[in-house]
CSV table of C-alpha atoms in Angstrom, one decimal:
chain,number,residue,atom,x,y,z
U,247,GLY,CA,0.0,0.0,0.0
U,248,LYS,CA,3.1,2.8,0.2
U,249,SER,CA,3.3,2.8,-3.5
U,250,LEU,CA,-0.5,3.5,-3.3
U,251,LEU,CA,-0.4,6.1,-0.9
U,252,LEU,CA,1.9,8.0,-3.4
U,253,ASP,CA,-0.5,7.3,-6.1
U,254,SER,CA,-3.1,8.8,-3.9
U,255,LEU,CA,-1.6,12.2,-3.4
U,256,LEU,CA,-1.3,12.1,-6.9
U,257,ARG,CA,-4.8,11.1,-7.3
U,258,GLU,CA,-3.3,8.5,-9.6
U,259,ALA,CA,-5.1,6.0,-7.6
U,260,PRO,CA,-8.6,6.2,-6.6
U,261,ALA,CA,-9.1,7.3,-2.8
U,262,SER,CA,-11.1,8.8,-0.6
U,263,PHE,CA,-9.6,11.7,1.9
U,264,GLU,CA,-11.4,13.0,4.8
U,265,SER,CA,-9.6,16.0,3.5
U,266,TYR,CA,-6.4,16.5,1.6
U,267,TYR,CA,-4.7,20.3,1.7
U,268,LEU,CA,-2.0,22.0,0.1
U,269,GLY,CA,-0.7,25.1,1.1
U,270,GLY,CA,-4.4,26.0,2.6
U,271,THR,CA,-6.5,24.8,-0.4
U,272,ASP,CA,-8.3,21.8,-1.4
U,273,ALA,CA,-6.4,19.9,-3.1
U,274,LEU,CA,-9.9,18.1,-4.7
U,275,ALA,CA,-10.9,20.4,-6.0
U,276,MET,CA,-7.7,21.5,-7.6
U,277,GLU,CA,-7.5,20.5,-11.5
U,278,LEU,CA,-5.5,17.8,-11.6
U,279,GLY,CA,-2.6,19.5,-13.3
U,280,THR,CA,-2.6,21.9,-11.5
U,281,LEU,CA,-2.4,19.5,-8.2
U,282,ARG,CA,0.2,17.5,-10.5
U,283,GLU,CA,2.4,21.1,-10.2
U,284,HIS,CA,3.2,20.7,-6.7
U,285,PHE,CA,5.3,17.2,-7.0
U,286,ALA,CA,7.9,15.6,-8.3
U,287,TYR,CA,7.8,12.2,-8.3
U,288,VAL,CA,10.5,9.5,-8.0
U,289,PRO,CA,9.4,6.2,-9.0
U,290,GLN,CA,11.4,3.0,-7.7
U,291,GLU,CA,11.4,2.3,-11.9
U,292,GLY,CA,12.4,5.8,-13.5
U,293,PHE,CA,11.0,5.7,-17.2
U,294,ILE,CA,14.4,6.2,-19.0
U,295,MET,CA,14.0,7.5,-22.9
U,296,SER,CA,16.6,6.2,-26.1
U,297,SER,CA,17.9,9.6,-26.4
U,298,THR,CA,21.1,11.3,-24.3
U,299,LEU,CA,21.7,11.9,-20.7
U,300,ARG,CA,20.9,15.8,-21.3
U,301,ASP,CA,16.9,14.5,-22.6
U,302,ASN,CA,16.4,12.3,-20.1
U,303,VAL,CA,17.3,14.7,-17.2
U,304,ILE,CA,15.2,17.7,-18.9
U,305,PHE,CA,12.8,14.7,-20.2
U,306,GLU,CA,12.4,15.8,-23.8
U,307,TYR,CA,13.9,15.3,-26.9
U,308,GLY,CA,15.8,17.2,-28.7
U,309,ALA,CA,16.1,19.7,-25.2
U,310,SER,CA,18.0,22.6,-25.4
U,311,HIS,CA,22.3,22.7,-24.0
U,312,ASP,CA,20.7,26.1,-22.3
U,313,HIS,CA,20.2,24.8,-19.0
U,314,ASP,CA,23.4,22.4,-19.3
U,315,ASN,CA,25.2,24.1,-15.6
U,316,TYR,CA,21.6,23.0,-14.8
U,317,VAL,CA,21.3,19.4,-15.5
U,318,ALA,CA,25.4,19.3,-14.2
U,319,THR,CA,24.3,20.4,-11.0
U,320,SER,CA,20.8,17.9,-10.5
U,321,LEU,CA,23.3,14.9,-11.4
U,322,ARG,CA,25.9,15.4,-9.2
U,323,LEU,CA,23.9,16.2,-6.6
U,324,ALA,CA,21.5,12.2,-7.5
U,325,ALA,CA,25.4,10.9,-7.3
U,326,PHE,CA,25.4,10.4,-10.7
U,327,ALA,CA,29.1,10.8,-12.1
U,328,LEU,CA,29.8,12.1,-15.6
U,329,ASP,CA,33.1,10.0,-15.7
U,330,ARG,CA,34.8,8.8,-19.2
U,331,THR,CA,34.6,5.9,-19.4
U,332,MET,CA,30.5,4.9,-19.3
U,333,MET,CA,29.4,9.0,-19.8
U,334,HIS,CA,32.4,8.9,-22.9
U,335,ALA,CA,30.2,12.0,-24.0
U,336,GLY,CA,29.1,13.6,-21.3
U,337,LEU,CA,25.4,15.3,-21.4
U,338,ASP,CA,25.1,13.9,-25.4
U,339,THR,CA,25.6,10.5,-23.9
U,340,GLU,CA,23.1,7.9,-26.1
U,341,ILE,CA,21.2,6.4,-23.2
U,342,GLY,CA,19.2,3.0,-24.6
U,343,GLU,CA,16.1,1.6,-25.1
U,344,ARG,CA,14.8,2.0,-21.2
U,345,GLY,CA,17.8,2.5,-19.4
U,346,VAL,CA,19.5,-0.4,-20.7
U,347,ASN,CA,23.2,0.8,-20.8
U,348,LEU,CA,22.5,2.5,-17.2
U,349,SER,CA,22.4,0.0,-14.0
U,350,GLY,CA,19.3,-0.1,-12.1
U,351,GLY,CA,21.1,2.8,-9.2
U,352,GLN,CA,22.1,5.0,-12.6
U,353,ARG,CA,18.4,4.9,-14.0
U,354,GLN,CA,17.1,5.7,-10.3
U,355,ARG,CA,19.9,8.6,-9.9
U,356,VAL,CA,18.7,10.3,-12.9
U,357,SER,CA,15.1,10.1,-11.6
U,358,LEU,CA,16.7,12.1,-8.8
U,359,ALA,CA,17.9,14.4,-11.2
U,360,ARG,CA,15.0,14.8,-12.9
U,361,ALA,CA,13.1,16.0,-10.0
U,362,HIS,CA,15.1,18.2,-8.5
U,363,LEU,CA,15.8,20.0,-12.5
U,364,ASN,CA,12.1,20.8,-12.0
U,365,ASP,CA,12.4,21.7,-8.2
U,366,ARG,CA,9.0,21.3,-7.0
U,367,SER,CA,7.6,21.2,-3.7
U,368,LEU,CA,6.7,18.5,-2.7
U,369,ILE,CA,8.7,15.6,-3.4
U,370,LEU,CA,7.3,11.9,-3.3
U,371,LEU,CA,10.1,9.4,-3.7
U,372,ASP,CA,9.5,5.6,-4.2
U,373,ASP,CA,12.2,3.3,-2.9
U,374,CYS,CA,14.3,5.5,-5.0
U,375,LEU,CA,17.4,3.7,-2.8
U,376,SER,CA,16.7,0.3,-3.3
U,377,ALA,CA,19.1,-0.4,-6.3
U,378,VAL,CA,22.0,2.5,-4.9
U,379,ASP,CA,24.9,1.2,-2.8
U,380,VAL,CA,25.7,1.8,0.6
U,381,ALA,CA,27.8,4.8,0.2
U,382,THR,CA,25.9,6.6,-2.3
U,383,GLU,CA,22.8,6.3,-0.5
U,384,ARG,CA,25.0,8.3,2.0
U,385,LEU,CA,25.9,10.7,-0.9
U,386,LEU,CA,22.1,11.1,-1.6
U,387,LEU,CA,21.2,11.8,1.5
U,388,ASP,CA,23.6,14.9,2.4
U,389,GLY,CA,23.7,16.0,-0.8
U,390,LEU,CA,20.2,16.1,-2.5
U,391,ILE,CA,17.7,14.2,0.0
U,392,GLU,CA,18.5,16.5,3.7
U,393,GLY,CA,20.5,18.7,1.5
U,394,ALA,CA,19.0,20.1,-1.8
U,395,TRP,CA,15.9,19.4,-0.5
U,396,ALA,CA,15.7,20.5,3.7
U,397,TYR,CA,13.7,22.9,3.3
U,398,LYS,CA,11.1,21.4,1.2
U,399,THR,CA,8.4,18.6,1.9
U,400,ARG,CA,9.9,14.9,1.3
U,401,LEU,CA,7.6,11.1,1.3
U,402,LEU,CA,10.3,8.4,1.0
U,403,VAL,CA,9.0,5.3,0.4
U,404,THR,CA,12.0,2.9,1.6
U,405,HIS,CA,13.0,-0.7,3.1
U,406,ARG,CA,16.5,0.9,3.9
U,407,LEU,CA,16.4,0.9,7.3
U,408,SER,CA,19.4,2.7,7.5
U,409,VAL,CA,17.6,5.6,6.3
U,410,LEU,CA,15.5,5.4,9.8
U,411,PRO,CA,17.2,7.6,11.6
U,412,ARG,CA,17.5,9.9,10.0
U,413,VAL,CA,13.8,10.9,8.7
U,414,ALA,CA,11.9,13.2,10.7
U,415,ARG,CA,8.9,11.2,11.1
U,416,ILE,CA,8.2,7.6,10.0
U,417,LEU,CA,5.0,5.4,9.1
U,418,VAL,CA,4.5,2.1,9.2
U,419,MET,CA,2.6,0.5,6.9
U,420,ASP,CA,1.3,-3.2,7.2
U,421,ALA,CA,-1.6,-4.3,5.0
U,422,GLY,CA,-2.6,-1.3,3.1
U,423,ALA,CA,-2.9,0.3,7.0
U,424,ILE,CA,-0.5,2.5,8.8
U,425,ILE,CA,0.3,0.6,12.1
U,426,MET,CA,2.2,3.3,14.2
U,427,GLU,CA,3.8,6.5,13.7
U,428,GLY,CA,6.6,8.3,14.9
U,429,SER,CA,10.2,9.7,15.4
U,430,TYR,CA,12.6,6.7,14.9
U,431,ASP,CA,13.6,7.4,19.1
U,432,GLU,CA,9.8,7.8,19.9
U,433,LEU,CA,9.1,4.3,18.2
U,434,MET,CA,12.4,2.4,19.5
U,435,ALA,CA,11.5,3.3,22.7
U,436,ASN,CA,7.8,2.8,23.0
U,437,SER,CA,7.5,-0.3,20.5
U,438,SER,CA,8.3,-3.2,20.6
U,439,ALA,CA,6.7,-4.2,17.4
U,440,PHE,CA,9.0,-1.3,15.9
U,441,ARG,CA,12.2,-2.9,17.5
U,442,GLU,CA,11.6,-6.3,16.2
U,443,LEU,CA,10.9,-5.3,12.8
U,444,THR,CA,14.0,-2.9,13.1
U,445,SER,CA,15.9,-5.7,14.6
U,446,SER,CA,15.3,-8.5,11.9
């Protein structure tokens, strides 16, 4: 139900809400396009076009080179290295259909760079750290998720227990329902079920 919760906020999935407000405005009364302008969404398996790295970050075929500095900054914050071996042509490097010449972690980082470039106030992150190693996870948390996005609202779906001590609030879901919530320290102190979950 975790991914479904994010889809529901985007009104991609049918859901009933007691109330749903964005910045004091009733989100249920908003036009769909207006609502979605508030969000950047990073899925676990991001969509990759058969085009250049630049086009994939800007998410537009034949994207202008005018914003290359911003694209490079977004890639750097997403811990995506423009090294000579894999990305021999830099932002002009051709990415194959569905990102065939990228690793799973690189595809996730392209999606993170795309979200950073879009600069929205609400960031939905659907298990976007699942394919990265521990060192890259730390770079993403320090530089982007808790760095460049420090003053944005971030909802992170994750199975990575190492992330939990770093977030402000944890919602634990089971069978489509929220069964626990609180800070990491509160849940560790007050919930034997949470302690068991984190130690299993």
